[in-house]
PDB file of C-alpha atoms in Angstrom:
ATOM      1  CA  MET C 124      91.699 129.470  68.604  1.00  0.00           C
ATOM      2  CA  HIS C 125      89.616 129.278  71.787  1.00  0.00           C
ATOM      3  CA  VAL C 126      86.545 127.273  70.966  1.00  0.00           C
ATOM      4  CA  GLN C 127      87.024 123.444  70.680  1.00  0.00           C
ATOM      5  CA  ARG C 128      85.031 120.329  69.481  1.00  0.00           C
ATOM      6  CA  GLY C 129      86.762 117.574  71.098  1.00  0.00           C
ATOM      7  CA  ASN C 130      90.476 117.977  70.292  1.00  0.00           C
ATOM      8  CA  THR C 131      89.757 120.066  66.983  1.00  0.00           C
ATOM      9  CA  TYR C 132      89.899 123.711  66.962  1.00  0.00           C
ATOM     10  CA  MET C 133      87.307 125.431  64.870  1.00  0.00           C
ATOM     11  CA  GLU C 134      87.721 128.637  62.911  1.00  0.00           C
ATOM     12  CA  LYS C 135      84.808 130.783  63.688  1.00  0.00           C
ATOM     13  CA  THR C 136      85.359 133.603  61.380  1.00  0.00           C
ATOM     14  CA  ASN C 137      82.947 133.537  58.296  1.00  0.00           C
ATOM     15  CA  LYS C 138      84.233 135.295  55.447  1.00  0.00           C
ATOM     16  CA  ASN C 139      80.786 135.321  53.854  1.00  0.00           C
ATOM     17  CA  VAL C 140      78.921 136.792  56.928  1.00  0.00           C
ATOM     18  CA  LYS C 141      76.332 139.401  56.362  1.00  0.00           C
ATOM     19  CA  GLU C 142      77.195 143.068  57.211  1.00  0.00           C
ATOM     20  CA  ARG C 143      77.021 143.795  60.870  1.00  0.00           C
ATOM     21  CA  VAL C 144      75.143 146.882  62.165  1.00  0.00           C
ATOM     22  CA  LEU C 145      76.362 149.072  65.066  1.00  0.00           C
ATOM     23  CA  SER C 146      74.372 149.447  68.314  1.00  0.00           C
ATOM     24  CA  ALA C 147      75.198 151.340  71.522  1.00  0.00           C
ATOM     25  CA  SER C 148      75.851 148.039  73.452  1.00  0.00           C
ATOM     26  CA  ARG C 149      78.202 147.033  70.632  1.00  0.00           C
ATOM     27  CA  LEU C 150      80.065 150.174  70.745  1.00  0.00           C
ATOM     28  CA  LYS C 151      80.263 150.060  74.394  1.00  0.00           C
ATOM     29  CA  THR C 152      81.756 146.568  74.639  1.00  0.00           C
ATOM     30  CA  LEU C 153      84.001 147.108  71.708  1.00  0.00           C
ATOM     31  CA  GLU C 154      85.396 150.142  73.618  1.00  0.00           C
ATOM     32  CA  THR C 155      85.858 148.393  76.990  1.00  0.00           C
ATOM     33  CA  CYS C 156      87.191 144.914  75.850  1.00  0.00           C
ATOM     34  CA  SER C 157      87.887 143.599  72.492  1.00  0.00           C
ATOM     35  CA  TRP C 158      87.933 139.867  73.839  1.00  0.00           C
ATOM     36  CA  SER C 159      84.452 140.347  75.442  1.00  0.00           C
ATOM     37  CA  TYR C 160      83.215 141.664  72.126  1.00  0.00           C
ATOM     38  CA  TRP C 161      84.628 138.654  70.421  1.00  0.00           C
ATOM     39  CA  CYS C 162      83.062 136.155  72.738  1.00  0.00           C
ATOM     40  CA  ASN C 163      79.687 137.971  72.747  1.00  0.00           C
ATOM     41  CA  TYR C 164      79.181 139.039  69.056  1.00  0.00           C
ATOM     42  CA  HIS C 165      81.237 136.618  67.201  1.00  0.00           C
ATOM     43  CA  LEU C 166      81.511 133.391  69.061  1.00  0.00           C
ATOM     44  CA  LYS C 167      78.103 134.074  70.687  1.00  0.00           C
ATOM     45  CA  LEU C 168      78.890 132.098  73.666  1.00  0.00           C
ATOM     46  CA  PRO C 169      76.114 131.368  76.293  1.00  0.00           C
ATOM     47  CA  GLN C 170      77.021 132.887  79.509  1.00  0.00           C
ATOM     48  CA  LYS C 171      75.829 132.761  83.025  1.00  0.00           C
ATOM     49  CA  GLN C 172      73.199 135.370  84.252  1.00  0.00           C
ATOM     50  CA  ASN C 173      73.467 137.536  87.130  1.00  0.00           C
ATOM     51  CA  GLU C 174      70.855 138.650  89.523  1.00  0.00           C
ATOM     52  CA  GLY C 175      71.360 142.469  88.846  1.00  0.00           C
ATOM     53  CA  ALA C 176      70.693 141.950  84.959  1.00  0.00           C
ATOM     54  CA  LEU C 177      67.626 139.773  85.686  1.00  0.00           C
ATOM     55  CA  ARG C 178      66.101 142.445  88.006  1.00  0.00           C
ATOM     56  CA  GLY C 179      66.719 145.067  85.391  1.00  0.00           C
ATOM     57  CA  THR C 180      64.891 142.992  82.760  1.00  0.00           C
ATOM     58  CA  VAL C 181      61.680 142.639  84.930  1.00  0.00           C
ATOM     59  CA  CYS C 182      61.884 146.338  85.790  1.00  0.00           C
ATOM     60  CA  HIS C 183      61.988 147.246  82.171  1.00  0.00           C
ATOM     61  CA  LEU C 184      58.906 145.038  81.593  1.00  0.00           C
ATOM     62  CA  VAL C 185      56.990 146.838  84.419  1.00  0.00           C
ATOM     63  CA  PHE C 186      57.832 150.273  83.114  1.00  0.00           C
ATOM     64  CA  GLU C 187      56.902 149.437  79.523  1.00  0.00           C
ATOM     65  CA  MET C 188      53.561 148.100  80.781  1.00  0.00           C
ATOM     66  CA  LEU C 189      52.761 151.198  83.093  1.00  0.00           C
ATOM     67  CA  ILE C 190      53.551 153.683  80.512  1.00  0.00           C
ATOM     68  CA  LYS C 191      50.249 152.863  78.815  1.00  0.00           C
ATOM     69  CA  LYS C 192      47.407 154.773  79.694  1.00  0.00           C
ATOM     70  CA  LYS C 193      45.009 151.822  80.202  1.00  0.00           C
ATOM     71  CA  HIS C 194      47.344 150.668  83.115  1.00  0.00           C
ATOM     72  CA  LYS C 195      47.678 154.026  84.842  1.00  0.00           C
ATOM     73  CA  LYS C 196      45.566 152.672  87.852  1.00  0.00           C
ATOM     74  CA  HIS C 197      48.465 150.400  88.609  1.00  0.00           C
ATOM     75  CA  PHE C 198      50.889 153.210  88.541  1.00  0.00           C
ATOM     76  CA  THR C 199      48.723 155.111  91.065  1.00  0.00           C
ATOM     77  CA  LEU C 200      48.267 152.093  93.278  1.00  0.00           C
ATOM     78  CA  ILE C 201      51.952 151.324  93.473  1.00  0.00           C
ATOM     79  CA  THR C 202      53.064 155.065  94.035  1.00  0.00           C
ATOM     80  CA  ARG C 203      50.484 155.599  96.624  1.00  0.00           C
ATOM     81  CA  GLY C 204      50.959 152.376  98.408  1.00  0.00           C
ATOM     82  CA  ASP C 205      54.715 152.802  98.282  1.00  0.00           C
ATOM     83  CA  ASN C 206      55.052 149.171  97.433  1.00  0.00           C
ATOM     84  CA  ILE C 207      54.726 146.971  94.251  1.00  0.00           C
ATOM     85  CA  GLU C 208      52.421 144.726  96.082  1.00  0.00           C
ATOM     86  CA  ALA C 209      49.900 147.653  96.122  1.00  0.00           C
ATOM     87  CA  SER C 210      49.024 146.383  92.722  1.00  0.00           C
ATOM     88  CA  ALA C 211      48.121 142.690  92.855  1.00  0.00           C
ATOM     89  CA  ALA C 212      48.256 142.248  88.941  1.00  0.00           C
ATOM     90  CA  VAL C 213      51.778 143.808  88.708  1.00  0.00           C
ATOM     91  CA  PHE C 214      52.988 141.885  91.632  1.00  0.00           C
ATOM     92  CA  ARG C 215      51.819 138.621  90.152  1.00  0.00           C
ATOM     93  CA  LEU C 216      53.525 139.644  86.687  1.00  0.00           C
ATOM     94  CA  ILE C 217      56.728 140.314  88.644  1.00  0.00           C
ATOM     95  CA  MET C 218      56.609 137.138  90.595  1.00  0.00           C
ATOM     96  CA  LYS C 219      55.689 135.027  87.616  1.00  0.00           C
ATOM     97  CA  HIS C 220      59.045 136.158  85.802  1.00  0.00           C
ATOM     98  CA  LEU C 221      61.260 136.169  88.835  1.00  0.00           C
ATOM     99  CA  SER C 222      60.038 132.594  89.549  1.00  0.00           C
ATOM    100  CA  GLN C 223      60.943 131.543  85.886  1.00  0.00           C
ATOM    101  CA  MET C 224      64.273 133.115  86.099  1.00  0.00           C
ATOM    102  CA  GLU C 225      64.898 131.334  89.435  1.00  0.00           C
ATOM    103  CA  GLU C 226      64.175 128.033  87.880  1.00  0.00           C
ATOM    104  CA  SER C 227      66.110 128.667  84.690  1.00  0.00           C
ATOM    105  CA  PHE C 228      69.317 130.077  86.219  1.00  0.00           C
ATOM    106  CA  ASP C 229      69.526 128.723  89.673  1.00  0.00           C
ATOM    107  CA  LEU C 230      69.427 132.051  91.332  1.00  0.00           C
ATOM    108  CA  PRO C 231      67.561 133.335  94.335  1.00  0.00           C
ATOM    109  CA  MET C 232      65.465 135.857  92.276  1.00  0.00           C
ATOM    110  CA  THR C 233      62.572 135.711  94.922  1.00  0.00           C
ATOM    111  CA  ASN C 234      64.410 136.059  98.027  1.00  0.00           C
ATOM    112  CA  GLU C 235      63.966 139.025 100.492  1.00  0.00           C
ATOM    113  CA  ASP C 236      66.981 140.793  99.272  1.00  0.00           C
ATOM    114  CA  ASN C 237      66.143 140.700  95.541  1.00  0.00           C
ATOM    115  CA  MET C 238      62.494 141.613  96.359  1.00  0.00           C
ATOM    116  CA  LYS C 239      63.423 144.651  98.150  1.00  0.00           C
ATOM    117  CA  LEU C 240      65.834 145.746  95.426  1.00  0.00           C
ATOM    118  CA  MET C 241      63.039 145.218  92.765  1.00  0.00           C
ATOM    119  CA  ASN C 242      60.621 147.282  94.813  1.00  0.00           C
ATOM    120  CA  ASP C 243      63.083 150.125  95.267  1.00  0.00           C
ATOM    121  CA  MET C 244      64.061 150.211  91.555  1.00  0.00           C
ATOM    122  CA  ILE C 245      60.566 150.212  90.250  1.00  0.00           C
ATOM    123  CA  LEU C 246      59.661 152.992  92.811  1.00  0.00           C
ATOM    124  CA  VAL C 247      62.536 155.237  91.776  1.00  0.00           C
ATOM    125  CA  GLY C 248      61.553 154.762  88.116  1.00  0.00           C
ATOM    126  CA  LEU C 249      57.980 155.606  88.722  1.00  0.00           C
ATOM    127  CA  ARG C 250      58.562 158.697  90.756  1.00  0.00           C
ATOM    128  CA  CYS C 251      61.161 160.196  88.400  1.00  0.00           C
ATOM    129  CA  ASP C 252      58.625 162.179  86.183  1.00  0.00           C
ATOM    130  CA  PHE C 253      57.419 158.987  84.746  1.00  0.00           C
ATOM    131  CA  PHE C 254      54.998 160.468  82.462  1.00  0.00           C
ATOM    132  CA  GLY C 255      56.965 163.510  81.466  1.00  0.00           C
ATOM    133  CA  ARG C 256      54.995 166.417  82.918  1.00  0.00           C
ATOM    134  CA  GLY C 257      54.438 169.177  80.363  1.00  0.00           C
ATOM    135  CA  GLY C 258      55.345 166.930  77.541  1.00  0.00           C
ATOM    136  CA  LYS C 259      54.132 163.999  75.697  1.00  0.00           C
ATOM    137  CA  VAL C 260      55.586 160.255  75.656  1.00  0.00           C
ATOM    138  CA  ASP C 261      55.914 159.527  72.056  1.00  0.00           C
ATOM    139  CA  SER C 262      55.946 155.914  70.985  1.00  0.00           C
ATOM    140  CA  PRO C 263      57.598 154.060  74.016  1.00  0.00           C
ATOM    141  CA  GLU C 264      60.270 151.390  72.795  1.00  0.00           C
ATOM    142  CA  HIS C 265      60.914 153.437  69.760  1.00  0.00           C
ATOM    143  CA  GLU C 266      63.124 151.404  67.266  1.00  0.00           C
ATOM    144  CA  PHE C 267      65.490 153.456  65.039  1.00  0.00           C
ATOM    145  CA  LEU C 268      67.804 152.389  62.163  1.00  0.00           C
ATOM    146  CA  ILE C 269      70.134 154.978  60.923  1.00  0.00           C
ATOM    147  CA  LYS C 270      71.849 154.502  57.479  1.00  0.00           C
ATOM    148  CA  ASN C 271      74.383 157.285  56.822  1.00  0.00           C
ATOM    149  CA  GLU C 272      76.358 157.518  53.475  1.00  0.00           C
ATOM    150  CA  ASN C 273      79.024 160.259  54.278  1.00  0.00           C
ATOM    151  CA  PRO C 274      80.534 159.174  56.583  1.00  0.00           C
ATOM    152  CA  PRO C 275      79.313 155.575  55.937  1.00  0.00           C
ATOM    153  CA  TYR C 276      77.749 153.719  58.960  1.00  0.00           C
ATOM    154  CA  LYS C 277      74.564 152.040  60.110  1.00  0.00           C
ATOM    155  CA  ILE C 278      73.392 151.768  63.648  1.00  0.00           C
ATOM    156  CA  ARG C 279      70.185 150.475  65.307  1.00  0.00           C
ATOM    157  CA  GLY C 280      68.642 150.497  68.689  1.00  0.00           C
ATOM    158  CA  PHE C 281      65.638 151.172  70.853  1.00  0.00           C
ATOM    159  CA  ILE C 282      64.760 154.458  72.648  1.00  0.00           C
ATOM    160  CA  ASP C 283      62.760 153.485  75.895  1.00  0.00           C
ATOM    161  CA  LYS C 284      60.789 156.535  76.479  1.00  0.00           C
ATOM    162  CA  PRO C 285      61.117 159.826  74.225  1.00  0.00           C
ATOM    163  CA  ILE C 286      59.307 162.716  75.663  1.00  0.00           C
ATOM    164  CA  LEU C 287      58.436 165.559  73.214  1.00  0.00           C
ATOM    165  CA  TYR C 288      57.852 169.018  74.463  1.00  0.00           C
ATOM    166  CA  LYS C 289      56.132 170.969  71.687  1.00  0.00           C
ATOM    167  CA  LYS C 290      56.252 174.352  73.232  1.00  0.00           C
ATOM    168  CA  ASN C 291      60.057 174.706  73.120  1.00  0.00           C
ATOM    169  CA  LYS C 292      60.542 171.952  70.497  1.00  0.00           C
ATOM    170  CA  GLN C 293      62.764 170.035  72.832  1.00  0.00           C
ATOM    171  CA  ILE C 294      62.947 166.228  73.237  1.00  0.00           C
ATOM    172  CA  LYS C 295      64.043 164.215  76.493  1.00  0.00           C
ATOM    173  CA  ILE C 296      65.193 160.657  76.120  1.00  0.00           C
ATOM    174  CA  VAL C 297      64.618 158.424  79.138  1.00  0.00           C
ATOM    175  CA  ASP C 298      66.558 155.236  79.665  1.00  0.00           C
ATOM    176  CA  TYR C 299      64.833 152.605  81.680  1.00  0.00           C
ATOM    177  CA  LYS C 300      68.127 150.817  82.654  1.00  0.00           C
ATOM    178  CA  SER C 301      69.153 153.442  85.251  1.00  0.00           C
ATOM    179  CA  SER C 302      65.680 155.091  85.951  1.00  0.00           C
ATOM    180  CA  LYS C 303      67.259 158.457  85.236  1.00  0.00           C
ATOM    181  CA  TYR C 304      67.496 161.007  82.483  1.00  0.00           C
ATOM    182  CA  LYS C 305      70.643 160.274  80.541  1.00  0.00           C
ATOM    183  CA  PHE C 306      71.239 163.057  78.293  1.00  0.00           C
ATOM    184  CA  ARG C 307      72.347 166.148  80.429  1.00  0.00           C
ATOM    185  CA  GLY C 308      75.611 167.957  80.908  1.00  0.00           C
ATOM    186  CA  GLU C 309      79.071 166.362  80.795  1.00  0.00           C
ATOM    187  CA  GLU C 310      77.587 162.874  80.448  1.00  0.00           C
ATOM    188  CA  LEU C 311      76.639 163.731  76.797  1.00  0.00           C
ATOM    189  CA  HIS C 312      80.200 164.158  75.934  1.00  0.00           C
ATOM    190  CA  SER C 313      81.574 160.992  77.830  1.00  0.00           C
ATOM    191  CA  ASN C 314      78.638 158.542  77.335  1.00  0.00           C
ATOM    192  CA  ILE C 315      78.615 157.034  73.913  1.00  0.00           C
ATOM    193  CA  GLN C 316      75.109 155.731  74.479  1.00  0.00           C
ATOM    194  CA  ALA C 317      73.860 159.101  75.389  1.00  0.00           C
ATOM    195  CA  MET C 318      75.448 160.531  72.230  1.00  0.00           C
ATOM    196  CA  VAL C 319      74.146 157.841  69.966  1.00  0.00           C
ATOM    197  CA  TYR C 320      70.599 158.206  71.386  1.00  0.00           C
ATOM    198  CA  THR C 321      70.698 162.053  71.046  1.00  0.00           C
ATOM    199  CA  LEU C 322      71.815 161.619  67.456  1.00  0.00           C
ATOM    200  CA  ALA C 323      68.949 159.158  66.859  1.00  0.00           C
ATOM    201  CA  SER C 324      66.529 161.648  68.194  1.00  0.00           C
ATOM    202  CA  LYS C 325      67.561 164.420  66.097  1.00  0.00           C
ATOM    203  CA  LYS C 326      67.242 162.337  62.840  1.00  0.00           C
ATOM    204  CA  GLU C 327      64.009 160.648  64.054  1.00  0.00           C
ATOM    205  CA  TRP C 328      62.204 163.720  65.220  1.00  0.00           C
ATOM    206  CA  LYS C 329      63.110 166.442  62.912  1.00  0.00           C
ATOM    207  CA  GLY C 330      62.391 169.925  63.964  1.00  0.00           C
ATOM    208  CA  TYR C 331      63.055 169.377  67.683  1.00  0.00           C
ATOM    209  CA  LYS C 332      66.315 170.757  69.072  1.00  0.00           C
ATOM    210  CA  PRO C 333      69.455 168.443  69.658  1.00  0.00           C
ATOM    211  CA  THR C 334      70.663 168.950  72.961  1.00  0.00           C
ATOM    212  CA  ILE C 335      74.459 168.749  71.717  1.00  0.00           C
ATOM    213  CA  GLU C 336      76.180 168.977  68.486  1.00  0.00           C
ATOM    214  CA  PHE C 337      77.733 165.953  66.653  1.00  0.00           C
ATOM    215  CA  ASP C 338      80.972 166.994  65.377  1.00  0.00           C
ATOM    216  CA  GLY C 339      83.198 163.932  65.270  1.00  0.00           C
ATOM    217  CA  LEU C 340      80.559 161.463  66.374  1.00  0.00           C
ATOM    218  CA  GLU C 341      79.526 160.361  62.979  1.00  0.00           C
ATOM    219  CA  TYR C 342      83.300 159.844  61.954  1.00  0.00           C
ATOM    220  CA  TYR C 343      83.669 157.805  65.051  1.00  0.00           C
ATOM    221  CA  LEU C 344      80.645 155.713  64.164  1.00  0.00           C
ATOM    222  CA  SER C 345      82.039 155.303  60.647  1.00  0.00           C
ATOM    223  CA  HIS C 346      85.258 154.047  61.978  1.00  0.00           C
ATOM    224  CA  ALA C 347      83.512 151.710  64.538  1.00  0.00           C
ATOM    225  CA  PHE C 348      81.432 150.301  61.644  1.00  0.00           C
ATOM    226  CA  GLY C 349      84.433 149.465  59.663  1.00  0.00           C
ATOM    227  CA  VAL C 350      86.119 147.753  62.708  1.00  0.00           C
ATOM    228  CA  ILE C 351      83.165 145.484  63.530  1.00  0.00           C
ATOM    229  CA  ASN C 352      82.829 144.333  59.855  1.00  0.00           C
ATOM    230  CA  ASN C 353      86.398 143.400  59.802  1.00  0.00           C
ATOM    231  CA  PHE C 354      86.762 142.033  63.210  1.00  0.00           C
ATOM    232  CA  THR C 355      88.883 138.956  63.811  1.00  0.00           C
ATOM    233  CA  GLU C 356      90.244 136.879  66.677  1.00  0.00           C
ATOM    234  CA  GLU C 357      93.568 138.886  66.283  1.00  0.00           C
ATOM    235  CA  THR C 358      91.573 142.174  66.617  1.00  0.00           C
ATOM    236  CA  ALA C 359      89.940 140.592  69.641  1.00  0.00           C
ATOM    237  CA  THR C 360      93.388 140.511  71.520  1.00  0.00           C
ATOM    238  CA  THR C 361      94.155 144.236  70.972  1.00  0.00           C
ATOM    239  CA  ASN C 362      92.149 145.865  73.639  1.00  0.00           C
ATOM    240  CA  TYR C 363      91.769 143.837  76.926  1.00  0.00           C
ATOM    241  CA  ALA C 364      89.894 145.341  79.814  1.00  0.00           C
ATOM    242  CA  ALA C 365      92.530 144.276  81.965  1.00  0.00           C
ATOM    243  CA  ASP C 366      95.014 146.508  80.369  1.00  0.00           C
ATOM    244  CA  THR C 367      93.385 149.738  81.029  1.00  0.00           C
ATOM    245  CA  LYS C 368      92.899 151.356  84.465  1.00  0.00           C
ATOM    246  CA  LYS C 369      89.297 152.533  83.946  1.00  0.00           C
ATOM    247  CA  ASN C 370      88.069 149.239  82.547  1.00  0.00           C
ATOM    248  CA  SER C 371      90.063 146.717  84.554  1.00  0.00           C
ATOM    249  CA  TRP C 372      87.402 146.265  87.134  1.00  0.00           C
ATOM    250  CA  LEU C 373      85.097 144.791  84.378  1.00  0.00           C
ATOM    251  CA  CYS C 374      87.283 141.710  84.703  1.00  0.00           C
ATOM    252  CA  LYS C 375      86.578 140.985  88.385  1.00  0.00           C
ATOM    253  CA  ILE C 376      85.528 143.215  91.359  1.00  0.00           C
ATOM    254  CA  GLY C 377      84.065 141.794  94.582  1.00  0.00           C
ATOM    255  CA  LYS C 378      81.768 138.773  93.780  1.00  0.00           C
ATOM    256  CA  TRP C 379      81.600 139.864  90.029  1.00  0.00           C
ATOM    257  CA  ARG C 380      83.612 138.110  87.537  1.00  0.00           C
ATOM    258  CA  CYS C 381      83.538 138.490  83.731  1.00  0.00           C
ATOM    259  CA  PRO C 382      81.716 135.595  82.284  1.00  0.00           C
ATOM    260  CA  TYR C 383      84.408 135.129  79.703  1.00  0.00           C
ATOM    261  CA  ILE C 384      87.341 134.882  82.062  1.00  0.00           C
ATOM    262  CA  ASP C 385      87.201 131.272  83.141  1.00  0.00           C
ATOM    263  CA  PRO C 386      87.045 128.209  80.909  1.00  0.00           C
ATOM    264  CA  TYR C 387      83.606 126.293  80.654  1.00  0.00           C
ATOM    265  CA  ASP C 388      81.751 123.726  78.528  1.00  0.00           C
ATOM    266  CA  TYR C 389      78.611 124.337  76.954  1.00  0.00           C
ATOM    267  CA  PHE C 390      76.227 122.763  74.390  1.00  0.00           C
ATOM    268  CA  VAL C 391      75.165 123.466  70.766  1.00  0.00           C
ATOM    269  CA  VAL C 392      72.387 122.366  68.506  1.00  0.00           C
ATOM    270  CA  VAL C 393      73.832 121.429  65.085  1.00  0.00           C
ATOM    271  CA  ASN C 394      71.865 120.853  62.033  1.00  0.00           C
ATOM    272  CA  LYS C 395      72.435 118.459  58.980  1.00  0.00           C
ATOM    273  CA  LYS C 396      74.757 120.997  57.186  1.00  0.00           C
ATOM    274  CA  GLY C 397      76.861 121.163  60.499  1.00  0.00           C
ATOM    275  CA  GLU C 398      75.671 124.758  61.349  1.00  0.00           C
ATOM    276  CA  GLU C 399      75.326 125.817  64.859  1.00  0.00           C
ATOM    277  CA  ILE C 400      71.706 126.877  65.541  1.00  0.00           C
ATOM    278  CA  LYS C 401      71.468 127.484  69.136  1.00  0.00           C
ATOM    279  CA  LYS C 402      73.761 127.421  72.345  1.00  0.00           C
ATOM    280  CA  ALA C 403      73.048 126.884  76.065  1.00  0.00           C
ATOM    281  CA  LEU C 404      74.917 126.138  79.149  1.00  0.00           C
ATOM    282  CA  LYS C 405      72.428 123.453  80.003  1.00  0.00           C
ATOM    283  CA  LYS C 406      71.705 120.503  77.792  1.00  0.00           C
ATOM    284  CA  LYS C 407      68.131 120.224  78.919  1.00  0.00           C
ATOM    285  CA  ASP C 408      67.359 123.743  77.614  1.00  0.00           C
ATOM    286  CA  LEU C 409      68.146 122.457  74.009  1.00  0.00           C
ATOM    287  CA  GLN C 410      66.597 119.101  74.226  1.00  0.00           C
ATOM    288  CA  LYS C 411      62.903 120.324  74.445  1.00  0.00           C
ATOM    289  CA  ASN C 412      62.911 121.998  70.917  1.00  0.00           C
ATOM    290  CA  LEU C 413      65.214 119.653  69.093  1.00  0.00           C
ATOM    291  CA  LYS C 414      64.024 119.228  65.436  1.00  0.00           C
ATOM    292  CA  LYS C 415      64.503 116.329  63.119  1.00  0.00           C
ATOM    293  CA  GLY C 416      68.038 115.929  61.801  1.00  0.00           C
ATOM    294  CA  GLU C 417      69.472 118.072  64.587  1.00  0.00           C
ATOM    295  CA  LYS C 418      71.823 116.983  67.214  1.00  0.00           C
ATOM    296  CA  ILE C 419      73.435 118.238  70.467  1.00  0.00           C
ATOM    297  CA  GLU C 420      77.091 118.580  70.805  1.00  0.00           C
ATOM    298  CA  THR C 421      79.447 119.633  73.448  1.00  0.00           C
ATOM    299  CA  ARG C 422      81.881 122.534  73.118  1.00  0.00           C
ATOM    300  CA  SER C 423      84.669 123.925  75.362  1.00  0.00           C
ATOM    301  CA  TYR C 424      85.535 127.611  75.825  1.00  0.00           C
ATOM    302  CA  GLU C 425      89.235 127.887  76.909  1.00  0.00           C
ATOM    303  CA  GLY C 426      88.841 131.088  78.831  1.00  0.00           C
ATOM    304  CA  CYS C 427      90.263 134.585  78.297  1.00  0.00           C
ATOM    305  CA  PRO C 428      93.742 134.494  76.978  1.00  0.00           C
ATOM    306  CA  ARG C 429      94.717 137.607  79.061  1.00  0.00           C
ATOM    307  CA  HIS C 430      94.003 135.740  82.240  1.00  0.00           C
ATOM    308  CA  LYS C 431      95.314 132.356  81.408  1.00  0.00           C
ATOM    309  CA  PRO C 432      98.004 131.089  83.845  1.00  0.00           C
ATOM    310  CA  MET C 433     101.492 131.060  82.179  1.00  0.00           C
ATOM    311  CA  SER C 434     102.594 127.614  81.423  1.00  0.00           C
ATOM    312  CA  ALA C 435     105.935 126.137  82.520  1.00  0.00           C
ATOM    313  CA  ASP C 436     107.216 126.283  78.941  1.00  0.00           C
ATOM    314  CA  ASN C 437     106.408 130.124  78.723  1.00  0.00           C
ATOM    315  CA  ILE C 438     108.064 130.743  81.878  1.00  0.00           C
ATOM    316  CA  LEU C 439     111.361 128.931  80.749  1.00  0.00           C
ATOM    317  CA  ASP C 440     111.149 130.971  77.599  1.00  0.00           C
ATOM    318  CA  MET C 441     111.394 134.258  79.627  1.00  0.00           C
ATOM    319  CA  PHE C 442     114.873 133.229  80.819  1.00  0.00           C
ATOM    320  CA  ALA C 443     116.172 131.653  77.659  1.00  0.00           C
TER     321      ALA C 443
END
């Protein structure tokens, strides 16, 4: 096993665990690296944040706010002023969250480079037909849960911005993460997230035309549903990102390193029953909300087995 309490290894697979439900992010992780899936969704290891992901979180918050009619004046101020600072209220909101992130994660979120990137990302999103000309934005942050019987699977997720066009009965799905429309052309057949969200739009908004057919997709979802509900540490070693050319960059490229490559220590809150309640990289993040009967313990993650240095014994075994 790869999680330790002192010198004792702990089996983390719970035979009585409740049924797991698919999501686009689960599917993507499962497809690209089985070990990353294990660390993220089973061990639920705390991981270091990166500046790009945190910027995306703040951008998403801004888009979610500005899509509301009562805040349209701030949309106008920013797009006409060509800068997020043109709206004092929005800029204060952004700085509040970036400053909190800077303190929590020891990252330079408010430096000049990050502020320029933040400004550019928000402007791109707001200028990309933000309100869906000719259509109607229907229930932003729309949550869906699909329960299918034949073939059997369950999948849930959120659609950032569905735009309905009543005239031709079409629906367009906008994903805030990239500030572009996801569901066009070849990308529909190669991007599992695009296909899942389009499937969801077909089931959620009946009567509107699906942009693609779904032959095979639901059988793939049924297969993946079975995989995640029978996932073990042994399964986790069957599909390393490092072993496929298209996914190997996810391990490390430039300054980027997968958060699960290297060994590290972290902290957990344990209750009277010995159950792990919460995990964090910093002990102080757990101390402030500690309840009676709970205690903080240290855990050690040994790193990705695919990237572990070969021991002297293993090297000798190769020549035995």
